[in-house]
CSV table of C-alpha atoms and ligand atoms in Angstrom, one decimal:
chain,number,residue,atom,x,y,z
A,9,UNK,CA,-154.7,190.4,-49.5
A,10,UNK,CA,-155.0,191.2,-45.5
A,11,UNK,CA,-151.2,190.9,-44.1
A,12,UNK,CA,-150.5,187.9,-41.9
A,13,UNK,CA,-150.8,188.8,-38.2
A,14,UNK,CA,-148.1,187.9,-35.6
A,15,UNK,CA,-148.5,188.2,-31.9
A,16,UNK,CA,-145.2,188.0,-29.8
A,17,UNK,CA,-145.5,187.8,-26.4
A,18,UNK,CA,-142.3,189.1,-24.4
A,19,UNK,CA,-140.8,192.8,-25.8
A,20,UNK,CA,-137.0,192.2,-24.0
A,21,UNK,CA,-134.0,191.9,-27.0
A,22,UNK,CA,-135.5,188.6,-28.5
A,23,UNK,CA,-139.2,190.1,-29.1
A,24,UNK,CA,-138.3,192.8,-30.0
A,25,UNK,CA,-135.7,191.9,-32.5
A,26,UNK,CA,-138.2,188.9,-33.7
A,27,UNK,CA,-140.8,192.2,-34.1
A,28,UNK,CA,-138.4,194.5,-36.5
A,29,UNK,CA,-137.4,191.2,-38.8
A,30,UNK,CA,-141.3,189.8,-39.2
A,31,UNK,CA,-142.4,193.6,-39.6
A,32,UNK,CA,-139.6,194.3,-42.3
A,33,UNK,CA,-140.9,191.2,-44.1
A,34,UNK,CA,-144.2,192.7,-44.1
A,35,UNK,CA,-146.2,191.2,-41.5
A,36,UNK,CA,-148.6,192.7,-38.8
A,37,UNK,CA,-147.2,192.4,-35.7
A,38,UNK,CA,-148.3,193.1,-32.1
A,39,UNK,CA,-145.6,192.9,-29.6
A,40,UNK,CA,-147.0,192.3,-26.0
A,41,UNK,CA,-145.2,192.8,-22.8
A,42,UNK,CA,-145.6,192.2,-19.0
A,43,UNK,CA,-143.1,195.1,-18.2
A,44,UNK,CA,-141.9,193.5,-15.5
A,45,UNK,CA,-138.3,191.4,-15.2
A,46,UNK,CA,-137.3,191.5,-18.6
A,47,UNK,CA,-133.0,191.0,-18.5
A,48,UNK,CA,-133.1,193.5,-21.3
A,49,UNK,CA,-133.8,196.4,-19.2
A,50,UNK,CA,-131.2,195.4,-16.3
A,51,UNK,CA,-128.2,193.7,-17.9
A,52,UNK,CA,-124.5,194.6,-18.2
A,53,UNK,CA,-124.1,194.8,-21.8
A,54,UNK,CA,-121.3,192.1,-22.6
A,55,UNK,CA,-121.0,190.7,-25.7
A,56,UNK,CA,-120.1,187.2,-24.6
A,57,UNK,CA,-118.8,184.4,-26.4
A,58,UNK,CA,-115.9,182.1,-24.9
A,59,UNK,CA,-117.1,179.7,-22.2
A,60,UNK,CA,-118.1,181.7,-19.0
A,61,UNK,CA,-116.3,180.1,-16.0
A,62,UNK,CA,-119.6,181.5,-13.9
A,63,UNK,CA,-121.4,179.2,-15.7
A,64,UNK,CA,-119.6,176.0,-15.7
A,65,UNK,CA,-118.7,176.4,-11.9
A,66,UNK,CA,-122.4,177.3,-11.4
A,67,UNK,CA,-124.3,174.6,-13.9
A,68,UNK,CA,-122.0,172.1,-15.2
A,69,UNK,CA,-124.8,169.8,-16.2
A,70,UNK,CA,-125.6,172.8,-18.7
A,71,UNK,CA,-121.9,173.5,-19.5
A,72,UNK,CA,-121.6,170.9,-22.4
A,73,UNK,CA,-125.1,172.3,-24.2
A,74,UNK,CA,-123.1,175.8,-24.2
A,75,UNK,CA,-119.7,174.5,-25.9
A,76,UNK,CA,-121.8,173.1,-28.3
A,77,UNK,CA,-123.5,176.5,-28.9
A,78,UNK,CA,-120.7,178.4,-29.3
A,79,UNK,CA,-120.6,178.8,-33.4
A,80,UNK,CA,-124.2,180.4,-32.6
A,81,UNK,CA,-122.2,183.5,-30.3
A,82,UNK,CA,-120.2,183.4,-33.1
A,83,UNK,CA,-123.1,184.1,-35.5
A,84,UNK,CA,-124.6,186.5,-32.6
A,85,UNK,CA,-122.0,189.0,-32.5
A,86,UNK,CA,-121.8,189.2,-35.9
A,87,UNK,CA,-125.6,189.9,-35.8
A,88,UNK,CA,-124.8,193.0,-33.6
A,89,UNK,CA,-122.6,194.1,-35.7
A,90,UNK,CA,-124.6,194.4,-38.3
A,91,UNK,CA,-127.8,195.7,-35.9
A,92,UNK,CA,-125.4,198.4,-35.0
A,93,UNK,CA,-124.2,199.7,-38.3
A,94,UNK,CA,-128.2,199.7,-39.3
A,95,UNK,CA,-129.8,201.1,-36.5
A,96,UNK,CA,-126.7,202.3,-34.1
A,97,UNK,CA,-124.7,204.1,-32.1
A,98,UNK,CA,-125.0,201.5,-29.7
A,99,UNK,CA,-121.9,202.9,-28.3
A,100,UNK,CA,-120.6,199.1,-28.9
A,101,UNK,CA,-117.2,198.0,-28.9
A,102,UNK,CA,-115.9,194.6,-30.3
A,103,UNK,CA,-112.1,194.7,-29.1
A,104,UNK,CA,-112.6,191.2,-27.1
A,105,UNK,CA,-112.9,190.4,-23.6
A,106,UNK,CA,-110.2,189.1,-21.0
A,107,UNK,CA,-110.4,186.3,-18.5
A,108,UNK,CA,-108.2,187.0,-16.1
A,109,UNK,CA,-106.3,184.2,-14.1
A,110,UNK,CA,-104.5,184.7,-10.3
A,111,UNK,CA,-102.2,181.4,-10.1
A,112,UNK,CA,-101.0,178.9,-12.7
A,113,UNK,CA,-104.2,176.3,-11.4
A,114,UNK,CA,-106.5,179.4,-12.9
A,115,UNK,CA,-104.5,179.9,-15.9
A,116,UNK,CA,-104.4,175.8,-17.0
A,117,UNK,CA,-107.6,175.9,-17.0
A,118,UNK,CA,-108.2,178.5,-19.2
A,119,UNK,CA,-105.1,177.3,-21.5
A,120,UNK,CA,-107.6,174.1,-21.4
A,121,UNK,CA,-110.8,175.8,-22.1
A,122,UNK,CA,-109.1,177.9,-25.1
A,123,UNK,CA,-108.1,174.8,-26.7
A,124,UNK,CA,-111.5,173.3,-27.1
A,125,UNK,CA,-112.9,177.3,-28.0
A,126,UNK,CA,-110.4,177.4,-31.0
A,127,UNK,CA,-112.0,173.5,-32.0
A,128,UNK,CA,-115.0,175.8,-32.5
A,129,UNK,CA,-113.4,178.4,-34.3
A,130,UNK,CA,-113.6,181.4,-31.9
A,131,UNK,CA,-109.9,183.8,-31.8
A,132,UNK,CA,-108.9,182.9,-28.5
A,133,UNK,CA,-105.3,183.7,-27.4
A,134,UNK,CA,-103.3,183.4,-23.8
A,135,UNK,CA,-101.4,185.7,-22.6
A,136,UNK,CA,-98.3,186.1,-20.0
A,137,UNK,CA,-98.4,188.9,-18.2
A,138,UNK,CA,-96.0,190.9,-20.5
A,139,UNK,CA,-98.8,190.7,-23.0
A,140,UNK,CA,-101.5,191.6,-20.5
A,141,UNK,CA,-99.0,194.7,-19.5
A,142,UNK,CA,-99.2,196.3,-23.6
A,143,UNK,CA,-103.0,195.9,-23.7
A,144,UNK,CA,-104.4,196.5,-20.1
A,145,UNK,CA,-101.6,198.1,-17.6
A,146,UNK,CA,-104.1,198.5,-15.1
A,147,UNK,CA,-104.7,195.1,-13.9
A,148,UNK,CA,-103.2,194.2,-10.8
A,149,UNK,CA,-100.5,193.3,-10.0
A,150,UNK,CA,-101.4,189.9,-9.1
A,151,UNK,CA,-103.0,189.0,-12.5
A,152,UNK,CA,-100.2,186.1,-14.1
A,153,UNK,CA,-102.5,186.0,-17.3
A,154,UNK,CA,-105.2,186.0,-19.4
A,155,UNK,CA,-107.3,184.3,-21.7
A,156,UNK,CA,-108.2,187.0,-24.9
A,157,UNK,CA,-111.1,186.5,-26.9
A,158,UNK,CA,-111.0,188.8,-29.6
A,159,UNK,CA,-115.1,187.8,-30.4
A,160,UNK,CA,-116.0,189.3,-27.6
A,161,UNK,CA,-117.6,193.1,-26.8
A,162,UNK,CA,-119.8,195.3,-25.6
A,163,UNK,CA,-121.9,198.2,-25.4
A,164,UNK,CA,-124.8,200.1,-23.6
A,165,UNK,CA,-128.1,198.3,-23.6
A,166,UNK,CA,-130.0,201.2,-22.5
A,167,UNK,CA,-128.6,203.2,-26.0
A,168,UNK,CA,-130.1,200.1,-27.3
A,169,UNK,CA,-133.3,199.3,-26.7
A,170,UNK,CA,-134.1,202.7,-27.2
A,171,UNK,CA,-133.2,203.1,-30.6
A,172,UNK,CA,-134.7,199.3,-31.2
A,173,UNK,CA,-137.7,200.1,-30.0
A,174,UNK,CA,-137.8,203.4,-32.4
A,175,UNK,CA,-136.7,201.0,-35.1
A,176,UNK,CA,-140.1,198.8,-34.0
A,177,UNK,CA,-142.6,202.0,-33.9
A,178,UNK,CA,-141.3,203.0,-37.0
A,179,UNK,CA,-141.8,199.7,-39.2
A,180,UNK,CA,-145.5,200.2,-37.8
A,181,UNK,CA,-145.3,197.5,-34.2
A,182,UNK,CA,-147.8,198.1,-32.0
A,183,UNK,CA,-146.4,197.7,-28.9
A,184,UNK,CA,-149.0,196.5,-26.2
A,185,UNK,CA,-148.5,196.6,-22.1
A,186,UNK,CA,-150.4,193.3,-20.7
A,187,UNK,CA,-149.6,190.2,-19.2
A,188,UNK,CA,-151.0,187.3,-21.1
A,189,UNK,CA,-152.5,184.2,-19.1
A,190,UNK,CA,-153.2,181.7,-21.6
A,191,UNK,CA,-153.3,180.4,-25.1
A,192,UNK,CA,-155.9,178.5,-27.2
A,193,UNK,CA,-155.2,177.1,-30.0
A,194,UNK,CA,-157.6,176.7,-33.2
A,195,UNK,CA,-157.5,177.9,-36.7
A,196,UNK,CA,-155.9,181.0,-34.8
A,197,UNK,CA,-154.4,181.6,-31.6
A,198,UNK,CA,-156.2,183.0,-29.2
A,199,UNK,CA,-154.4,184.5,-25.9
A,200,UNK,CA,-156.1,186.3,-23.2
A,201,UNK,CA,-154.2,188.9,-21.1
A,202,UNK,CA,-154.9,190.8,-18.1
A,203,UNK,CA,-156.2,193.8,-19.7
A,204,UNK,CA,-157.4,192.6,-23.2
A,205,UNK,CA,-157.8,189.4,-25.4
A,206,UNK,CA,-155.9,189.3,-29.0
A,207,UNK,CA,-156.2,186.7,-31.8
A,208,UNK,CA,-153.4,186.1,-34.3
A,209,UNK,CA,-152.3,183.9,-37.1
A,210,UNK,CA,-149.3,182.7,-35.0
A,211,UNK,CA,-147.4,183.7,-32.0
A,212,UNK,CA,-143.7,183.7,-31.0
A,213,UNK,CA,-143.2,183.1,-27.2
A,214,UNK,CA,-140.3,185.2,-26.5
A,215,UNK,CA,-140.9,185.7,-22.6
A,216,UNK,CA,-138.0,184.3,-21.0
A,217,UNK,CA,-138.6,183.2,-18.0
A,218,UNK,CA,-142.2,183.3,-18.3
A,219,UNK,CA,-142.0,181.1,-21.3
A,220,UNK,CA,-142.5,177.8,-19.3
A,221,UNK,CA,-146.1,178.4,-18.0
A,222,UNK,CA,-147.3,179.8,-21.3
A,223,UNK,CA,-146.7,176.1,-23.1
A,224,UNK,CA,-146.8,173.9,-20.2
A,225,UNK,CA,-151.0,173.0,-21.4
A,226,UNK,CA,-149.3,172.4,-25.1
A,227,UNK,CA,-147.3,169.7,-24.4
A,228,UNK,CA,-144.1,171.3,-23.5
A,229,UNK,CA,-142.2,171.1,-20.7
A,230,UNK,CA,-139.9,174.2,-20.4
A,231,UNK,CA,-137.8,174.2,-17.5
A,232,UNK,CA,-137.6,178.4,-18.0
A,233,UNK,CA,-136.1,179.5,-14.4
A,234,UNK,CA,-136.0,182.8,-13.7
A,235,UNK,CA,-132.6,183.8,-12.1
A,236,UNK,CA,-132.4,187.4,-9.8
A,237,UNK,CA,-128.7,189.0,-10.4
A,238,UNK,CA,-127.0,191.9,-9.1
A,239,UNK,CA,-125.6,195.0,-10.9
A,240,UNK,CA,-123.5,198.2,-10.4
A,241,UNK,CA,-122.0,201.1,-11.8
A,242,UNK,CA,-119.4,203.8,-10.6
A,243,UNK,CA,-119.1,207.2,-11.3
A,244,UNK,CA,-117.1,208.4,-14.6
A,245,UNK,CA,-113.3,207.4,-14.6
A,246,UNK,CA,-110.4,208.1,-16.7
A,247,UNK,CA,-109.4,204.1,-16.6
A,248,UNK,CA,-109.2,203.6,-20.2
A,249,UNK,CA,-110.2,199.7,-20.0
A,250,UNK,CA,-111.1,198.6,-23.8
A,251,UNK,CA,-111.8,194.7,-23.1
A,252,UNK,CA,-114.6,192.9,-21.3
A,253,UNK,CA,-113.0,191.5,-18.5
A,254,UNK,CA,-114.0,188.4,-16.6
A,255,UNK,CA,-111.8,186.3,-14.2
A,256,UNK,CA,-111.5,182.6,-14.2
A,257,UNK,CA,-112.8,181.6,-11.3
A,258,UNK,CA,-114.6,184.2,-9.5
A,259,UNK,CA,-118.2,185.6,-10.6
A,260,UNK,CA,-117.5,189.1,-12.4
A,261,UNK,CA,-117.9,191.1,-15.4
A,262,UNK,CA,-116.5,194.7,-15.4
A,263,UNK,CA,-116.1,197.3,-18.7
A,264,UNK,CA,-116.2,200.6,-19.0
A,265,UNK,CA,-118.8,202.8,-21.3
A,266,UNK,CA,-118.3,205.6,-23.5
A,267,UNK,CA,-119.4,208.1,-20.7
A,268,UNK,CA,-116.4,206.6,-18.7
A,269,UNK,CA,-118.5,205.1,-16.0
A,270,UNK,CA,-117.6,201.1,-15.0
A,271,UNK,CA,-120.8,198.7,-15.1
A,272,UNK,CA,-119.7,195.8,-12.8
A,273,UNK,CA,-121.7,192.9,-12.7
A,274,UNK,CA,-120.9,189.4,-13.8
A,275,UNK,CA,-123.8,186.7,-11.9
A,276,UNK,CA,-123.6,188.3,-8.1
A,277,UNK,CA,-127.3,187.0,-6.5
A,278,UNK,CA,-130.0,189.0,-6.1
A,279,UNK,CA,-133.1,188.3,-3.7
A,280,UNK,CA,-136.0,187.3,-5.7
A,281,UNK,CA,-139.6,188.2,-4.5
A,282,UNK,CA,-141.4,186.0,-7.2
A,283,UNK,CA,-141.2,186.7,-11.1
A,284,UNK,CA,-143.8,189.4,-11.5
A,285,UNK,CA,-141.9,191.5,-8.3
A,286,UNK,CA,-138.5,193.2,-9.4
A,287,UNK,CA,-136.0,191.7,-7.2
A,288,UNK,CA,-134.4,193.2,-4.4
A,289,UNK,CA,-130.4,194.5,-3.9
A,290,UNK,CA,-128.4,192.4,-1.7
A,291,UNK,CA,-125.8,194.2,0.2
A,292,UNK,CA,-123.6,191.4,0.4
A,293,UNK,CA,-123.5,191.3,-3.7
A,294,UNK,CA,-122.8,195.0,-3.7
A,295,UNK,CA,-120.0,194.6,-1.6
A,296,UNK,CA,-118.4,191.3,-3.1
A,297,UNK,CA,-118.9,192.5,-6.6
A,298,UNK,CA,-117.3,195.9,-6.2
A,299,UNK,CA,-114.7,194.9,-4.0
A,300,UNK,CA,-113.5,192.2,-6.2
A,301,UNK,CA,-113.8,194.4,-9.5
A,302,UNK,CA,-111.2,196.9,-6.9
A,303,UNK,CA,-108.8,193.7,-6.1
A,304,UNK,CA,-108.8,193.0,-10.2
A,305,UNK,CA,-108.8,196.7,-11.3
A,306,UNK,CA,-107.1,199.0,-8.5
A,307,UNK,CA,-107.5,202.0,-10.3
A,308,UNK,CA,-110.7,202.1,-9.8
A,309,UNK,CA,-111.2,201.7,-5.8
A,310,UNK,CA,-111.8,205.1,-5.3
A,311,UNK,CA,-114.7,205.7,-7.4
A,312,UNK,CA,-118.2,206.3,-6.5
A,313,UNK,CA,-121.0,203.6,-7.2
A,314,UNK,CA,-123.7,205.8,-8.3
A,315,UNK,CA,-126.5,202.9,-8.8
A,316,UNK,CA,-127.0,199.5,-8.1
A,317,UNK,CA,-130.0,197.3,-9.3
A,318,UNK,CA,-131.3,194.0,-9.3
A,319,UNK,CA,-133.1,192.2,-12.7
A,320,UNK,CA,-133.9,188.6,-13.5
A,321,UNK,CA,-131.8,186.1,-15.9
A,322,UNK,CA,-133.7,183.5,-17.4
A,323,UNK,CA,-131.9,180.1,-17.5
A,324,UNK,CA,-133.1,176.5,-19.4
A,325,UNK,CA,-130.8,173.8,-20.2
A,326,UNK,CA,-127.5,176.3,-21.4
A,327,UNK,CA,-128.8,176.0,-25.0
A,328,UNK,CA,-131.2,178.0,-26.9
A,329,UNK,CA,-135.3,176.5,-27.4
A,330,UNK,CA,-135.7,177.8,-31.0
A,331,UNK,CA,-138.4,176.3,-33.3
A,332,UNK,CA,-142.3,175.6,-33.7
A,333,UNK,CA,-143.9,173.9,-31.0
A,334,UNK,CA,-144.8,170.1,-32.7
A,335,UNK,CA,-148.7,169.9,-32.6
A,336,UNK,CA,-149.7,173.3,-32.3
A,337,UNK,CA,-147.7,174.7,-35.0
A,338,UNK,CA,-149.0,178.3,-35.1
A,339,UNK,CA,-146.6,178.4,-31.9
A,340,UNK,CA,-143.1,179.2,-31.9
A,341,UNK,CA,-140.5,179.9,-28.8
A,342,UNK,CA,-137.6,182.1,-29.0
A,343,UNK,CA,-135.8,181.8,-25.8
A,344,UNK,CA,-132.2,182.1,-26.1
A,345,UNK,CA,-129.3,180.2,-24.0
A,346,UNK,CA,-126.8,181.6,-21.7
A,347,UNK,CA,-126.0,185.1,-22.0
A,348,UNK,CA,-129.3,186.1,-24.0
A,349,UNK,CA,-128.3,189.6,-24.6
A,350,UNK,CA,-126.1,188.3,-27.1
A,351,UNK,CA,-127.8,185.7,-28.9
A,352,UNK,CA,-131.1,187.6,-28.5
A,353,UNK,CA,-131.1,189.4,-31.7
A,354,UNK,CA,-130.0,186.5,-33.7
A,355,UNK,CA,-132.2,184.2,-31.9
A,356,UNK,CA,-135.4,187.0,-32.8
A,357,UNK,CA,-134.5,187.1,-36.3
A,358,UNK,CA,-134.2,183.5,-36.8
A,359,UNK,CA,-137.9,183.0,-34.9
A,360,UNK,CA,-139.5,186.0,-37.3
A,361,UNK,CA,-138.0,183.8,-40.2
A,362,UNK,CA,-139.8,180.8,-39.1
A,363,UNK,CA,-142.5,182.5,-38.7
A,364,UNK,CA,-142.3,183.5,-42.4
A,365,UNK,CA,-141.2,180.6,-44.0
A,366,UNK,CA,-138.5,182.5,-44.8
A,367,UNK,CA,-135.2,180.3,-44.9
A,368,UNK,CA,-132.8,181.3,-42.7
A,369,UNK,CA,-128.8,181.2,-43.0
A,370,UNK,CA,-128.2,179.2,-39.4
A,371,UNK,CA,-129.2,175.8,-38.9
A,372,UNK,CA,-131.4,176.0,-35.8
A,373,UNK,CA,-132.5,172.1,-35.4
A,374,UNK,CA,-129.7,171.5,-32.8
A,375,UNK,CA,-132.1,174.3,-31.0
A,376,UNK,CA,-135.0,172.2,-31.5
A,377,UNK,CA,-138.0,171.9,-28.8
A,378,UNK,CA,-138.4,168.2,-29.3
A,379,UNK,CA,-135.8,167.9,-26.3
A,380,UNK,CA,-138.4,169.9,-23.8
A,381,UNK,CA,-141.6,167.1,-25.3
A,382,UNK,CA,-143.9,166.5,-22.1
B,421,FAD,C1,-128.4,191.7,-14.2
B,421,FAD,C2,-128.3,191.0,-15.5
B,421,FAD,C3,-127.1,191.2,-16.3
B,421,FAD,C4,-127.0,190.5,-17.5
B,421,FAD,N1,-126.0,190.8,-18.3
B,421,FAD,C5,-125.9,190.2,-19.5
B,421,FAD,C6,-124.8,190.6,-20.4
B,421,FAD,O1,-124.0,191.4,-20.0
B,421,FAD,N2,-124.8,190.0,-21.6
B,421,FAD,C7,-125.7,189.1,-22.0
B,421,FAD,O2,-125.6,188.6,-23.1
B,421,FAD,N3,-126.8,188.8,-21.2
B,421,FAD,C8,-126.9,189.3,-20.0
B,421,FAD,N4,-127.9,189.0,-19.2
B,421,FAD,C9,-128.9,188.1,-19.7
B,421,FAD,C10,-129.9,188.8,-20.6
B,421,FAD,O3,-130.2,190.1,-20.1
B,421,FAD,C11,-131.1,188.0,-20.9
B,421,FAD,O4,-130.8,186.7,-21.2
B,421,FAD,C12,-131.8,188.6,-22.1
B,421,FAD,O5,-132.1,190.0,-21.9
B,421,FAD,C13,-133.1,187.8,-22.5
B,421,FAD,O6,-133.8,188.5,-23.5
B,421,FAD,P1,-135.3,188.1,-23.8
B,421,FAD,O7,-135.8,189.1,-24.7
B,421,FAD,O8,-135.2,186.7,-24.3
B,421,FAD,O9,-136.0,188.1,-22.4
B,421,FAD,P2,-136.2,189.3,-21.4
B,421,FAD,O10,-135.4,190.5,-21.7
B,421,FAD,O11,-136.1,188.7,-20.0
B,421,FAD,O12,-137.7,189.7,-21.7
B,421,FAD,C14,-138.8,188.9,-21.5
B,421,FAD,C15,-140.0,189.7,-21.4
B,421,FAD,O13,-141.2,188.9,-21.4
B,421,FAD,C16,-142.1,189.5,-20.5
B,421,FAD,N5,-143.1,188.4,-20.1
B,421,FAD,C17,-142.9,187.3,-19.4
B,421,FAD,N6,-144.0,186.6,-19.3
B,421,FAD,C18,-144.9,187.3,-19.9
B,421,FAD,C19,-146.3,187.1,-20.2
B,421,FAD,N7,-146.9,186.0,-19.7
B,421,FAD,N8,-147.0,188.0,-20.9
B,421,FAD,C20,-146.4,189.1,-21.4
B,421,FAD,N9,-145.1,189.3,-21.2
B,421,FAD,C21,-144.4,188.4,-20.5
B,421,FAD,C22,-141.3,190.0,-19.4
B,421,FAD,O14,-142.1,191.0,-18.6
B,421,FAD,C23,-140.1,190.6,-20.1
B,421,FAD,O15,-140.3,191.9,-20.4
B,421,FAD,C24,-128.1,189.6,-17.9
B,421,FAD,C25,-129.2,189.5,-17.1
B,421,FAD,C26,-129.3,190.1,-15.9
B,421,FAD,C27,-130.5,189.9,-15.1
């Protein structure tokens, strides 16, 4: 009997991830990808799970949709986890992240926000600045406390999608560079691309941002917005800093890799010049982010930024679209909510198990597509 054949269009954490599961559970699959924009190739590397303040400053229409997706980062960490001990070194680290606070407004709200995390059953802690001093005596001075989610993590995405993609050649994924331009739908799906036209049984739309215009003709209206951000990193350090760190009000994201250089990132804007153009640096988000990581971390103002680089975010409604598209079946999206290098391998697994009827161990109606219906 010929093997079913699965097309997935978008090769960033979620595709790819989608590719290894469906291939380990025998199917044919072709992975095709734009190469251009994908946030796998330019994030930060933060396991992420409490409540990101960026986010509810910055979309707090969205915020709700994230709260009630936290028990998914939950069930996405623990999918890394297990990612890493099959396919690592990722170099990944799961000793929690801190979100720092500068004056007692900062740290009510996160005493606040902690509350309604534990409701959802992540380990979240605060602590006074005695605490702060055992775990992280770098901070400065000025830090009064911190909210510690021991959930949280990270590691290097570049160790990562290298070895994932390995993982993919290996279980026999043919991994295909084009940019597809349209789908039809019949007894099979037929996409054309830029280069070459494919036909499969089904397909799995993992393309992120350019996930909206590849279903907008099906009957689904997918407000996918593609979002340019702004990264750095230093030059090696001694620092020693073991915890994601975040602050409570201000955009930022700072941790330190194995090789002892300190990624700083956290939502600083980047100029976009349209989705299929890699977005440019903005010198204002270079200084802002790094002097800010320098206010929070002193230790580390003398280092060297050795790179800086610009990628796109994808954002929908703060909750994952998971699930088959409801009259064209052979169709299923995988886009994953807020922080999608988290949730992206979960997120792909779950979508290769639709794909193959297999059942899967997380519920994903709340994820449902019906809520994007034209
Ligand atoms: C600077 C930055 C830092 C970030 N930091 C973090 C972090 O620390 N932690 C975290 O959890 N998340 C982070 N994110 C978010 C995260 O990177 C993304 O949400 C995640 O990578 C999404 O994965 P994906 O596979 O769904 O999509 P992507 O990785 O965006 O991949 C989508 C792919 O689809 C392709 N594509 C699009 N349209 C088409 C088409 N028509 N045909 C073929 N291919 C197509 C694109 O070229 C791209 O390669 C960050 C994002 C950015 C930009």
């Amino acid at each position: 009997m010929p093997k079913p054949e699965l097309l997935i269009v978008g090769g960033g954490i979620t595709g790819l991830c989608a590719a290894i599961s469906a291939a380990q559970q025998g199917a044919r699959v072709t992975l095709v990808d734009a190469a251009v924009n994908a946030g796998t190739t330019a994030n930060a590397g933060s396991l992420h799970v409490q409540l990101q303040s960026r986010f509810m400053r910055l979309y707090p229409e969205q915020a709700p949709n994230v709260e009630a997706s936290l028990p998914l980062y939950l069930r996405a960490v623990r999918e890394w986890d297990a990612l890493e001990a099959t396919h690592g070194p990722f170099e990944m680290v799961r000793k929690g992240g801190l979100m720092l606070a500068e004056d007692a407004e900062q740290l009510a709200f996160l005493e606040t926000k902690a509350r309604r995390e534990a409701d959802k059953g992540l380990d979240v802690e605060i602590l006074d600045r005695a605490a702060l001093e055992r775990i992280a005596p770098w901070l400065g001075p000025q830090i009064i406390g911190a909210e510690l989610c021991r959930d949280e993590g990270k590691l290097n995405p570049l160790a990562a999608n290298i070895r994932l993609q390995a993982v993919a050649r290996s279980l026999g994924v043919s991994l295909v560079r084009d940019r597809i331009t349209s789908l039809l739908i019949g007894s099979d799906v037929q996409l054309r691309g830029e280069t070459d036209s494919y036909r499969a049984d089904q397909v799995i739309i993992a393309a992120a941002w350019g996930a909206g215009d590849l279903v907008s003709g099906l009957g689904l209206a997918l407000p996918s917005r593609a979002e340019p951000l702004h990264m750095n990193i230093t030059e090696p350090a001694a620092a020693g800093i073991e915890h994601l760190i975040q602050h409570a009000e201000r955009s930022i994201t700072l941790k330190q890799l194995q090789s002892g250089q300190i990624v700083i990132g956290g939502g600083w804007p980047a100029q976009s010049r349209g989705n299929h153009a890699v977005p440019e640096v903005l010198a204002t988000s270079m200084l802002g982010n790094v002097a800010l990581a320098g206010r929070l971390v002193p230790g580390i103002t003398g280092l060297r930024v050795i790179r800086t680089w610009a990628g796109m975010n994808t954002t929908i409604d703060g909750k994952t679209a998971l699930g088959r598209l409801a009259g064209a079946e052979r169709v299923i999206v995988a886009v994953p909510g807020d922080a999608g290098y988290t949730l992206g391998p979960l997120v792909g697994r779950l979508a290769a198990e639709l794909a193959g009827d297999v059942p899967g161990d997380v519920d994903i109606a709340p994820f449902s597509l019906a809520r994007f219906a034209a």
